[in-house]
Amino acid sequence: DAKTTQPPSMDCAEGRAANLPCNHSTISGNEYVYWYRQIHSQGPQYIIHGLKNNETNEMASLIITEDRKSSTLILPHATLRDTAVYYCIVRVHSRGSQGNLIFGKGTKLSVKP
Amino acid sequence: GAVVSQHPSWVICKSGTSVKIECRSLDFQATTMFWYRQFPKQSLMLMATSNEGSKATYEQGVEKDKFLINHASLTLSTLTVTSAHPEDSSFYICSALPGLAGSYEQYFGPGTRLTVT
């Protein structure tokens, strides 16, 4: 079972920041927080990941709380093409089954004009 | 970035026939590839993990004799759905894990839509 909890859906106005929350209260010390997204009828796309520090890349920012029990993915200027299901996944960096990605239901983000 | 392709992108077959889906890592070598299945309005479910040159490891509830996986090279894994039935209709997605030490990213293919009539 997925170890994360996300709201089932969110709306965001085009051009505004989209803030997607994720709860992972049972996260272990060696587990990373990963974010993927899946645009309709496509394969998932990696967005960002982090352990305990905040991270930023060209796609998004990841804010992890100090106790690591929750995180927020921020898309700074959402566009219509960001409409997708966003998955928050916790996993260890293992090449074995412990490192498998377990997808929950995710958050369906709808960016509206 | 790393690119994973799948072929075909969609396929329609008759009940009782077999269908082969290919997953290729185009610009990197993948020692491990994963196969997922996604039913409409549901999340991805891991079916099996394949390592190059060895037998695949199947998740609980996935029939290994029905879903044949071959990972014969570092850039190609195939999933064959044998004796397909309408309930096998689904979106099949593969992902690949580069063989580089310290690399844990899974790169996903675009998926294959299988419809069994």
Coordinates of N, CA and C in Angstrom, one line a residue:
Chain A
D1 N 0.8 -1.2 0.0 CA 0.0 0.0 0.0 C 0.9 1.3 0.0
A2 N 0.3 2.3 -0.6 CA 1.0 3.6 -0.7 C 1.2 4.1 0.8
K3 N 2.3 4.8 1.0 CA 2.6 5.3 2.4 C 2.3 6.8 2.4
T4 N 1.6 7.3 1.4 CA 1.3 8.7 1.3 C -0.1 9.0 1.2
T5 N -0.5 10.2 1.6 CA -1.9 10.6 1.5 C -1.9 12.0 0.8
Q6 N -2.8 12.0 -0.3 CA -2.9 13.2 -1.1 C -4.3 13.6 -1.3
P7 N -4.7 14.9 -1.4 CA -6.1 15.2 -1.8 C -6.4 14.6 -3.2
P8 N -7.6 14.2 -3.4 CA -7.9 13.6 -4.7 C -7.9 14.5 -5.9
S9 N -8.2 15.8 -5.6 CA -8.2 16.7 -6.7 C -7.9 18.2 -6.2
M10 N -7.4 19.0 -7.1 CA -7.2 20.4 -6.9 C -7.4 21.2 -8.2
D11 N -7.8 22.4 -8.0 CA -7.9 23.3 -9.2 C -6.8 24.4 -9.0
C12 N -6.4 25.0 -10.1 CA -5.4 26.1 -10.0 C -5.6 26.9 -11.2
A13 N -5.5 28.3 -11.0 CA -5.7 29.2 -12.2 C -4.4 29.3 -12.9
E14 N -4.5 29.3 -14.2 CA -3.3 29.4 -15.1 C -2.5 30.6 -14.7
G15 N -1.2 30.4 -14.6 CA -0.3 31.5 -14.2 C 0.0 31.6 -12.7
R16 N -0.9 31.0 -12.0 CA -0.7 31.0 -10.5 C 0.1 29.8 -10.1
A17 N 0.6 29.9 -8.8 CA 1.4 28.8 -8.3 C 0.4 27.7 -7.8
A18 N 0.8 26.5 -8.1 CA 0.1 25.3 -7.7 C 0.8 24.7 -6.6
N19 N 0.2 24.5 -5.4 CA 0.8 23.9 -4.2 C 0.1 22.6 -3.9
L20 N 0.8 21.5 -4.1 CA 0.2 20.2 -3.9 C 0.8 19.5 -2.7
P21 N -0.1 19.3 -1.7 CA 0.4 18.7 -0.4 C 0.4 17.2 -0.4
C22 N 1.3 16.7 0.5 CA 1.4 15.2 0.6 C 1.7 14.9 2.1
N23 N 1.0 14.0 2.7 CA 1.3 13.6 4.0 C 2.0 12.2 4.0
H24 N 3.1 12.1 4.7 CA 3.8 10.8 4.8 C 4.3 10.7 6.2
S25 N 3.4 10.6 7.1 CA 3.7 10.6 8.6 C 4.5 9.4 9.0
T26 N 4.5 8.3 8.3 CA 5.3 7.1 8.7 C 6.6 7.0 8.0
I27 N 7.1 8.0 7.4 CA 8.3 8.0 6.6 C 9.5 7.6 7.4
S28 N 10.3 6.7 6.9 CA 11.5 6.3 7.6 C 12.7 7.2 7.3
G29 N 13.7 7.2 8.1 CA 14.8 8.1 8.0 C 15.6 8.0 6.7
N30 N 15.5 6.8 6.1 CA 16.2 6.6 4.8 C 15.3 6.6 3.6
E31 N 14.1 7.1 3.8 CA 13.2 7.2 2.6 C 13.2 8.6 2.1
Y32 N 13.2 8.6 0.7 CA 13.1 9.8 0.0 C 11.7 10.1 -0.4
V33 N 11.4 11.4 -0.6 CA 10.1 11.8 -1.2 C 10.3 12.1 -2.7
Y34 N 9.5 11.4 -3.5 CA 9.6 11.5 -4.9 C 8.2 12.0 -5.4
W35 N 8.3 12.8 -6.5 CA 7.1 13.3 -7.1 C 7.2 12.9 -8.6
Y36 N 6.1 12.3 -9.1 CA 5.9 12.0 -10.5 C 4.6 12.6 -10.9
R37 N 4.4 12.8 -12.2 CA 3.1 13.2 -12.7 C 2.8 12.4 -14.0
Q38 N 1.5 12.2 -14.2 CA 1.0 11.5 -15.3 C 0.0 12.3 -16.1
I39 N 0.3 12.7 -17.2 CA -0.6 13.4 -18.1 C -1.5 12.3 -18.8
H40 N -2.7 12.6 -19.0 CA -3.7 11.6 -19.5 C -3.1 10.7 -20.6
S41 N -3.2 9.4 -20.4 CA -2.8 8.4 -21.4 C -1.3 8.4 -21.8
Q42 N -0.5 8.9 -20.8 CA 0.9 8.9 -21.0 C 1.6 8.2 -19.9
G43 N 2.9 7.8 -20.0 CA 3.6 7.3 -18.9 C 4.0 8.3 -17.9
P44 N 4.2 8.0 -16.6 CA 4.6 8.9 -15.6 C 5.9 9.7 -16.0
Q45 N 6.0 10.9 -15.5 CA 7.2 11.7 -15.7 C 7.7 12.1 -14.4
Y46 N 9.0 11.9 -14.2 CA 9.7 12.3 -12.9 C 9.7 13.8 -12.8
I47 N 9.4 14.3 -11.6 CA 9.5 15.7 -11.4 C 10.7 16.1 -10.5
I48 N 10.7 15.6 -9.3 CA 11.7 16.0 -8.3 C 11.7 15.0 -7.2
H49 N 12.8 15.0 -6.4 CA 12.8 14.2 -5.2 C 13.7 14.9 -4.2
G50 N 13.5 14.5 -2.9 CA 14.4 15.1 -1.8 C 14.4 14.2 -0.6
L51 N 15.3 14.4 0.3 CA 15.4 13.6 1.5 C 14.9 14.4 2.7
K52 N 15.6 15.6 2.9 CA 15.1 16.4 4.0 C 15.3 17.9 3.7
N53 N 16.2 18.2 2.8 CA 16.3 19.6 2.4 C 15.3 20.0 1.3
N54 N 15.0 21.2 1.2 CA 14.1 21.7 0.1 C 14.9 21.6 -1.2
E55 N 14.2 21.3 -2.3 CA 14.9 21.1 -3.6 C 14.1 21.9 -4.6
T56 N 14.9 22.3 -5.6 CA 14.3 23.1 -6.7 C 15.0 22.7 -8.0
N57 N 14.2 22.5 -9.1 CA 14.7 22.3 -10.4 C 13.9 23.1 -11.4
E58 N 14.1 22.9 -12.6 CA 13.5 23.7 -13.7 C 12.0 23.4 -13.7
M59 N 11.5 22.4 -13.2 CA 10.1 22.1 -13.2 C 9.3 22.5 -12.0
A60 N 9.9 22.3 -10.8 CA 9.2 22.6 -9.6 C 10.1 22.7 -8.4
S61 N 9.5 23.1 -7.2 CA 10.2 23.1 -6.0 C 9.5 22.1 -5.0
L62 N 10.3 21.5 -4.2 CA 9.8 20.6 -3.2 C 10.2 21.1 -1.8
I63 N 9.1 21.3 -1.0 CA 9.3 21.8 0.4 C 9.0 20.6 1.3
I64 N 10.0 20.2 2.1 CA 9.8 19.1 3.1 C 9.8 19.7 4.5
T65 N 8.8 19.4 5.3 CA 8.8 19.9 6.7 C 9.9 19.3 7.5
E66 N 10.3 20.0 8.5 CA 11.4 19.7 9.3 C 11.3 18.3 9.9
D67 N 10.1 17.9 10.3 CA 9.9 16.5 10.8 C 9.7 15.5 9.7
R68 N 9.7 16.0 8.5 CA 9.6 15.1 7.3 C 8.3 14.3 7.2
K69 N 7.3 14.7 7.9 CA 6.0 14.0 7.9 C 5.1 14.5 6.8
S70 N 5.5 15.6 6.1 CA 4.7 16.1 5.0 C 5.6 16.9 4.1
S71 N 5.1 17.1 2.9 CA 5.8 17.9 1.9 C 4.8 18.6 1.0
T72 N 5.3 19.5 0.2 CA 4.5 20.3 -0.7 C 5.3 20.4 -2.0
L73 N 4.7 20.1 -3.1 CA 5.2 20.3 -4.4 C 4.7 21.6 -5.0
I74 N 5.6 22.5 -5.4 CA 5.1 23.8 -5.9 C 5.5 23.9 -7.4
L75 N 4.4 24.2 -8.2 CA 4.7 24.5 -9.6 C 4.5 26.0 -9.6
P76 N 5.5 26.8 -9.8 CA 5.5 28.2 -9.6 C 4.5 29.0 -10.5
H77 N 4.4 28.6 -11.7 CA 3.5 29.3 -12.7 C 2.8 28.2 -13.5
A78 N 1.7 27.8 -13.0 CA 1.1 26.6 -13.7 C 0.5 27.0 -15.0
T79 N 0.7 26.1 -16.0 CA 0.1 26.3 -17.3 C -0.9 25.2 -17.6
L80 N -1.6 25.3 -18.6 CA -2.7 24.3 -19.0 C -2.0 22.9 -19.2
R81 N -0.8 22.9 -19.6 CA -0.1 21.6 -19.8 C 0.3 20.9 -18.6
D82 N 0.2 21.6 -17.4 CA 0.5 21.0 -16.1 C -0.7 20.2 -15.6
T83 N -1.8 20.2 -16.3 CA -3.0 19.4 -15.9 C -2.6 18.0 -16.0
A84 N -2.7 17.3 -14.8 CA -2.2 15.9 -14.8 C -2.5 15.3 -13.4
V85 N -2.3 14.0 -13.2 CA -2.3 13.4 -11.9 C -0.9 13.4 -11.3
Y86 N -0.8 14.0 -10.1 CA 0.5 14.1 -9.5 C 0.6 13.1 -8.3
Y87 N 1.7 12.3 -8.4 CA 1.9 11.2 -7.4 C 3.0 11.6 -6.5
C88 N 2.8 11.5 -5.2 CA 3.8 11.6 -4.2 C 4.2 10.2 -3.7
I89 N 5.4 9.8 -3.7 CA 5.9 8.5 -3.4 C 7.1 8.6 -2.5
V90 N 7.1 7.7 -1.4 CA 8.2 7.6 -0.6 C 8.9 6.3 -0.9
R91 N 10.2 6.3 -0.9 CA 11.0 5.1 -1.2 C 12.4 5.2 -0.8
V92 N 13.0 4.1 -0.6 CA 14.4 4.1 -0.3 C 15.2 4.0 -1.6
H93 N 16.5 4.4 -1.5 CA 17.3 4.3 -2.6 C 17.9 2.9 -2.6
S94 N 17.2 2.0 -3.2 CA 17.6 0.6 -3.3 C 17.2 0.1 -4.7
R95 N 18.1 -0.7 -5.2 CA 17.8 -1.2 -6.6 C 17.0 -2.5 -6.5
G96 N 16.7 -2.9 -5.2 CA 15.9 -4.1 -5.0 C 14.5 -3.7 -4.9
S97 N 13.7 -4.7 -4.5 CA 12.2 -4.5 -4.4 C 11.9 -3.4 -3.3
Q98 N 12.7 -3.2 -2.4 CA 12.5 -2.2 -1.4 C 12.4 -0.8 -2.0
G99 N 13.1 -0.7 -3.1 CA 13.1 0.6 -3.8 C 12.1 0.8 -4.8
N100 N 11.1 -0.2 -4.9 CA 10.1 -0.1 -5.9 C 9.2 1.2 -5.7
L101 N 8.7 1.7 -6.8 CA 7.7 2.8 -6.7 C 6.3 2.2 -6.5
I102 N 5.7 2.7 -5.4 CA 4.3 2.2 -5.2 C 3.4 3.4 -5.3
F103 N 2.6 3.4 -6.4 CA 1.8 4.5 -6.7 C 0.4 4.5 -5.9
G104 N 0.1 5.6 -5.3 CA -1.2 5.7 -4.7 C -2.2 6.3 -5.7
K105 N -3.2 7.0 -5.2 CA -4.2 7.5 -6.1 C -3.8 8.9 -6.7
G106 N -2.9 9.6 -6.0 CA -2.4 10.8 -6.5 C -3.4 12.0 -6.4
T107 N -3.0 13.1 -6.8 CA -3.9 14.3 -6.9 C -4.1 14.7 -8.3
K108 N -5.3 14.8 -8.7 CA -5.6 15.3 -10.1 C -5.7 16.8 -10.1
L109 N -4.6 17.4 -10.7 CA -4.6 18.9 -10.7 C -5.2 19.3 -12.1
S110 N -6.1 20.2 -12.0 CA -6.7 20.8 -13.1 C -6.4 22.3 -13.2
V111 N -5.6 22.7 -14.2 CA -5.2 24.1 -14.4 C -6.3 24.7 -15.3
K112 N -6.9 25.8 -14.9 CA -8.0 26.4 -15.6 C -7.6 27.8 -16.1
P113 N -8.0 28.1 -17.3 CA -7.7 29.4 -17.9 C -8.3 30.6 -17.1
Chain B
G1 N 17.7 13.9 -21.6 CA 17.4 13.0 -20.6 C 17.2 11.6 -21.1
A2 N 17.0 10.7 -20.2 CA 16.9 9.3 -20.5 C 15.5 9.0 -21.2
V3 N 15.5 8.3 -22.3 CA 14.3 8.0 -23.1 C 14.0 6.6 -23.1
V4 N 12.8 6.3 -22.8 CA 12.3 4.9 -22.9 C 11.1 4.8 -23.9
S5 N 11.2 3.9 -24.9 CA 10.1 3.8 -25.8 C 9.4 2.5 -25.7
Q6 N 8.2 2.5 -26.1 CA 7.3 1.2 -26.1 C 6.7 1.1 -27.5
H7 N 6.6 -0.2 -27.9 CA 6.0 -0.5 -29.1 C 5.2 -1.8 -29.0
P8 N 3.9 -1.8 -29.5 CA 3.3 -0.7 -30.1 C 2.7 0.3 -29.1
S9 N 2.2 1.4 -29.6 CA 1.6 2.4 -28.6 C 0.1 1.9 -28.3
W10 N -0.5 1.2 -29.3 CA -1.8 0.7 -29.0 C -1.9 -0.6 -29.9
V11 N -2.7 -1.5 -29.4 CA -3.0 -2.7 -30.1 C -4.4 -3.3 -29.8
I12 N -5.0 -3.8 -30.8 CA -6.3 -4.5 -30.6 C -6.1 -5.9 -31.1
C13 N -6.5 -6.8 -30.2 CA -6.4 -8.2 -30.6 C -7.6 -9.0 -30.2
K14 N -7.8 -10.2 -30.8 CA -8.9 -11.0 -30.5 C -8.7 -11.9 -29.3
S15 N -9.7 -12.2 -28.6 CA -9.6 -13.1 -27.4 C -9.0 -14.4 -27.8
G16 N -8.0 -14.8 -27.0 CA -7.3 -16.1 -27.2 C -6.0 -15.9 -27.9
T17 N -5.7 -14.8 -28.5 CA -4.4 -14.6 -29.2 C -3.4 -14.0 -28.2
S18 N -2.1 -14.0 -28.6 CA -1.1 -13.5 -27.8 C -0.6 -12.1 -28.4
V19 N -0.1 -11.3 -27.5 CA 0.4 -10.0 -27.9 C 1.7 -9.7 -27.2
K20 N 2.7 -9.2 -28.0 CA 4.0 -8.9 -27.4 C 4.2 -7.4 -27.4
I21 N 4.6 -6.9 -26.3 CA 4.9 -5.4 -26.1 C 6.4 -5.3 -25.8
E22 N 7.0 -4.4 -26.6 CA 8.4 -4.1 -26.4 C 8.7 -2.8 -25.6
C23 N 9.7 -2.9 -24.8 CA 10.2 -1.7 -24.0 C 11.7 -1.5 -24.3
R24 N 12.0 -0.4 -24.8 CA 13.4 -0.1 -25.1 C 14.0 1.1 -24.4
S25 N 15.2 1.0 -23.8 CA 15.9 2.2 -23.3 C 16.7 2.7 -24.5
L26 N 16.5 3.9 -24.9 CA 17.1 4.4 -26.1 C 18.5 4.9 -26.0
D27 N 18.8 5.5 -24.9 CA 20.1 6.2 -24.7 C 20.8 5.8 -23.4
F28 N 20.4 4.7 -22.9 CA 21.2 4.2 -21.7 C 20.9 2.7 -21.5
Q29 N 21.8 2.0 -20.8 CA 21.6 0.6 -20.5 C 20.8 0.4 -19.2
A30 N 19.9 -0.5 -19.3 CA 19.0 -0.7 -18.1 C 19.2 -2.1 -17.6
T31 N 19.7 -2.2 -16.4 CA 19.9 -3.6 -15.9 C 18.6 -4.1 -15.4
T32 N 17.7 -3.2 -15.0 CA 16.4 -3.5 -14.5 C 15.3 -2.8 -15.2
M33 N 14.2 -3.5 -15.5 CA 13.1 -2.9 -16.1 C 11.8 -3.4 -15.3
F34 N 10.8 -2.5 -15.3 CA 9.6 -2.8 -14.6 C 8.4 -2.7 -15.5
W35 N 7.4 -3.6 -15.2 CA 6.2 -3.6 -16.0 C 5.0 -3.3 -15.1
Y36 N 4.2 -2.3 -15.5 CA 3.1 -1.8 -14.7 C 1.8 -2.0 -15.6
R37 N 0.7 -2.1 -14.9 CA -0.6 -2.1 -15.6 C -1.5 -1.1 -14.9
Q38 N -2.3 -0.4 -15.7 CA -3.1 0.6 -15.2 C -4.5 0.5 -15.8
F39 N -5.5 0.2 -15.0 CA -6.9 0.1 -15.5 C -7.5 1.5 -15.5
P40 N -8.6 1.8 -16.2 CA -9.2 3.1 -16.3 C -9.5 3.7 -14.9
K41 N -9.0 4.9 -14.8 CA -9.3 5.7 -13.5 C -8.7 5.1 -12.3
Q42 N -7.7 4.2 -12.5 CA -7.0 3.7 -11.4 C -5.5 4.0 -11.5
S43 N -4.8 3.7 -10.4 CA -3.3 4.0 -10.4 C -2.5 2.9 -11.0
L44 N -1.2 3.1 -11.2 CA -0.4 2.1 -11.7 C -0.1 1.0 -10.7
M45 N -0.2 -0.2 -11.2 CA 0.1 -1.4 -10.3 C 1.3 -2.1 -10.9
L46 N 2.3 -2.3 -10.1 CA 3.5 -3.1 -10.5 C 3.1 -4.5 -10.8
M47 N 3.5 -5.0 -12.0 CA 3.3 -6.4 -12.3 C 4.5 -7.2 -12.0
A48 N 5.6 -6.8 -12.5 CA 6.8 -7.6 -12.4 C 8.1 -6.7 -12.6
T49 N 9.2 -7.3 -12.1 CA 10.5 -6.7 -12.2 C 11.4 -7.6 -13.0
S50 N 12.0 -7.1 -14.0 CA 12.9 -8.0 -14.8 C 14.3 -7.5 -14.8
N51 N 15.2 -8.4 -14.5 CA 16.6 -8.1 -14.6 C 17.3 -8.7 -15.8
E52 N 18.2 -8.0 -16.4 CA 18.8 -8.6 -17.6 C 19.5 -9.9 -17.4
G53 N 19.1 -10.9 -18.2 CA 19.7 -12.2 -18.1 C 19.2 -13.1 -17.0
S54 N 18.2 -12.7 -16.3 CA 17.6 -13.6 -15.3 C 16.1 -13.6 -15.3
K55 N 15.5 -14.4 -14.6 CA 14.0 -14.6 -14.6 C 13.4 -13.3 -13.9
A56 N 12.2 -13.0 -14.4 CA 11.5 -11.9 -13.8 C 10.9 -12.3 -12.5
T57 N 10.7 -11.3 -11.6 CA 10.1 -11.4 -10.3 C 8.7 -10.8 -10.4
Y58 N 7.7 -11.6 -10.2 CA 6.3 -11.2 -10.4 C 5.7 -10.8 -9.0
E59 N 4.8 -9.8 -9.1 CA 4.1 -9.4 -7.9 C 3.0 -10.4 -7.6
Q60 N 2.6 -10.4 -6.4 CA 1.5 -11.4 -5.9 C 0.3 -11.1 -6.7
G61 N -0.3 -12.2 -7.2 CA -1.5 -12.2 -8.0 C -1.3 -12.0 -9.5
V62 N -0.1 -11.9 -9.9 CA 0.2 -11.8 -11.4 C 0.7 -13.1 -11.9
E63 N 0.0 -13.6 -12.9 CA 0.3 -15.0 -13.4 C 1.5 -15.0 -14.3
K64 N 2.5 -15.6 -13.9 CA 3.8 -15.6 -14.7 C 3.7 -16.3 -16.0
D65 N 2.8 -17.3 -16.0 CA 2.6 -18.1 -17.3 C 1.7 -17.3 -18.3
K66 N 1.0 -16.3 -17.8 CA 0.2 -15.6 -18.7 C 0.9 -14.3 -19.2
F67 N 1.7 -13.7 -18.3 CA 2.4 -12.5 -18.7 C 3.9 -12.9 -18.7
L68 N 4.4 -13.2 -19.9 CA 5.8 -13.7 -20.1 C 6.7 -12.5 -20.3
I69 N 7.7 -12.4 -19.5 CA 8.7 -11.3 -19.6 C 10.0 -11.8 -20.0
N70 N 10.6 -11.2 -20.9 CA 12.0 -11.5 -21.4 C 12.8 -10.3 -21.4
H71 N 13.9 -10.3 -20.7 CA 14.9 -9.1 -20.6 C 16.2 -9.6 -21.2
A72 N 16.3 -9.8 -22.5 CA 17.4 -10.5 -23.1 C 18.6 -9.6 -23.3
S73 N 18.4 -8.3 -23.3 CA 19.5 -7.4 -23.5 C 19.4 -6.2 -22.5
L74 N 20.4 -5.4 -22.4 CA 20.4 -4.3 -21.5 C 19.6 -3.1 -22.0
T75 N 19.0 -3.2 -23.2 CA 18.1 -2.2 -23.7 C 16.8 -2.6 -24.1
L76 N 16.4 -3.9 -23.9 CA 15.2 -4.4 -24.4 C 14.5 -5.4 -23.4
S77 N 13.3 -5.1 -23.1 CA 12.5 -6.1 -22.3 C 11.2 -6.2 -23.1
T78 N 10.6 -7.4 -23.1 CA 9.4 -7.7 -23.7 C 8.4 -8.3 -22.8
L79 N 7.1 -7.9 -22.9 CA 6.0 -8.5 -22.2 C 5.1 -9.1 -23.2
T80 N 4.8 -10.4 -23.0 CA 3.9 -11.1 -23.9 C 2.7 -11.5 -23.1
V81 N 1.5 -11.0 -23.5 CA 0.3 -11.4 -22.9 C -0.2 -12.6 -23.7
T82 N -0.2 -13.7 -23.0 CA -0.6 -15.0 -23.7 C -2.1 -15.2 -23.5
S83 N -2.7 -15.8 -24.6 CA -4.2 -16.1 -24.5 C -5.0 -15.0 -23.9
A84 N -4.9 -13.8 -24.5 CA -5.5 -12.6 -24.0 C -7.0 -12.7 -23.9
H85 N -7.5 -12.1 -22.9 CA -9.0 -12.1 -22.7 C -9.4 -10.6 -22.5
P86 N -10.7 -10.3 -22.7 CA -11.1 -8.9 -22.5 C -10.7 -8.3 -21.2
E87 N -10.6 -9.1 -20.1 CA -10.2 -8.5 -18.8 C -8.8 -8.1 -18.8
D88 N -8.0 -8.5 -19.8 CA -6.6 -8.1 -19.9 C -6.4 -6.7 -20.5
S89 N -7.5 -6.2 -21.1 CA -7.5 -4.9 -21.7 C -7.1 -3.9 -20.6
S90 N -6.0 -3.1 -20.9 CA -5.5 -2.2 -19.9 C -4.4 -1.4 -20.6
F91 N -3.8 -0.5 -19.8 CA -2.7 0.4 -20.3 C -1.5 -0.2 -19.6
Y92 N -0.5 -0.7 -20.4 CA 0.7 -1.3 -19.9 C 1.8 -0.4 -20.1
I93 N 2.5 -0.1 -19.0 CA 3.6 0.8 -19.0 C 4.9 0.2 -18.4
C94 N 6.0 0.4 -19.1 CA 7.3 -0.1 -18.6 C 8.1 1.1 -18.1
S95 N 9.0 0.8 -17.2 CA 10.0 1.7 -16.8 C 11.4 1.1 -16.8
A96 N 12.4 1.9 -16.8 CA 13.8 1.3 -16.9 C 14.7 2.0 -15.9
L97 N 15.5 1.2 -15.2 CA 16.4 1.7 -14.2 C 17.9 1.7 -14.8
P98 N 18.5 2.8 -15.0 CA 19.9 2.8 -15.5 C 20.8 1.9 -14.7
G99 N 21.8 1.3 -15.3 CA 22.7 0.5 -14.6 C 23.8 1.2 -13.9
L100 N 23.8 2.5 -13.9 CA 24.9 3.3 -13.2 C 24.7 3.2 -11.7
A101 N 25.9 3.1 -11.1 CA 25.9 3.1 -9.6 C 25.4 4.4 -9.1
G102 N 24.5 4.4 -8.1 CA 24.0 5.6 -7.5 C 22.8 6.2 -8.3
S103 N 22.4 5.5 -9.3 CA 21.2 5.9 -10.1 C 20.0 5.2 -9.7
Y104 N 19.0 5.9 -9.2 CA 17.8 5.3 -8.7 C 16.5 5.7 -9.4
E105 N 16.7 6.6 -10.5 CA 15.5 7.1 -11.2 C 15.0 6.0 -12.1
Q106 N 13.7 5.9 -12.1 CA 13.0 5.1 -13.1 C 12.5 6.0 -14.2
Y107 N 12.8 5.6 -15.4 CA 12.3 6.4 -16.5 C 11.2 5.6 -17.2
F108 N 10.1 6.2 -17.4 CA 8.9 5.5 -17.9 C 8.7 5.6 -19.4
G109 N 8.2 4.6 -20.0 CA 7.8 4.6 -21.4 C 6.5 5.3 -21.5
P110 N 6.0 5.5 -22.8 CA 4.8 6.2 -23.0 C 3.5 5.3 -22.8
G111 N 3.7 4.0 -22.6 CA 2.6 3.1 -22.4 C 2.1 2.5 -23.7
T112 N 1.4 1.4 -23.5 CA 0.8 0.6 -24.6 C -0.7 0.3 -24.2
R113 N -1.6 0.8 -25.0 CA -3.0 0.5 -24.8 C -3.4 -0.8 -25.4
L114 N -3.8 -1.8 -24.7 CA -4.2 -3.1 -25.2 C -5.7 -3.2 -25.0
T115 N -6.3 -3.5 -26.1 CA -7.8 -3.8 -26.2 C -8.0 -5.2 -26.7
V116 N -8.6 -6.0 -25.9 CA -8.9 -7.4 -26.3 C -10.4 -7.5 -26.6
T117 N -10.7 -7.9 -27.8 CA -12.1 -8.0 -28.2 C -12.7 -9.4 -28.2

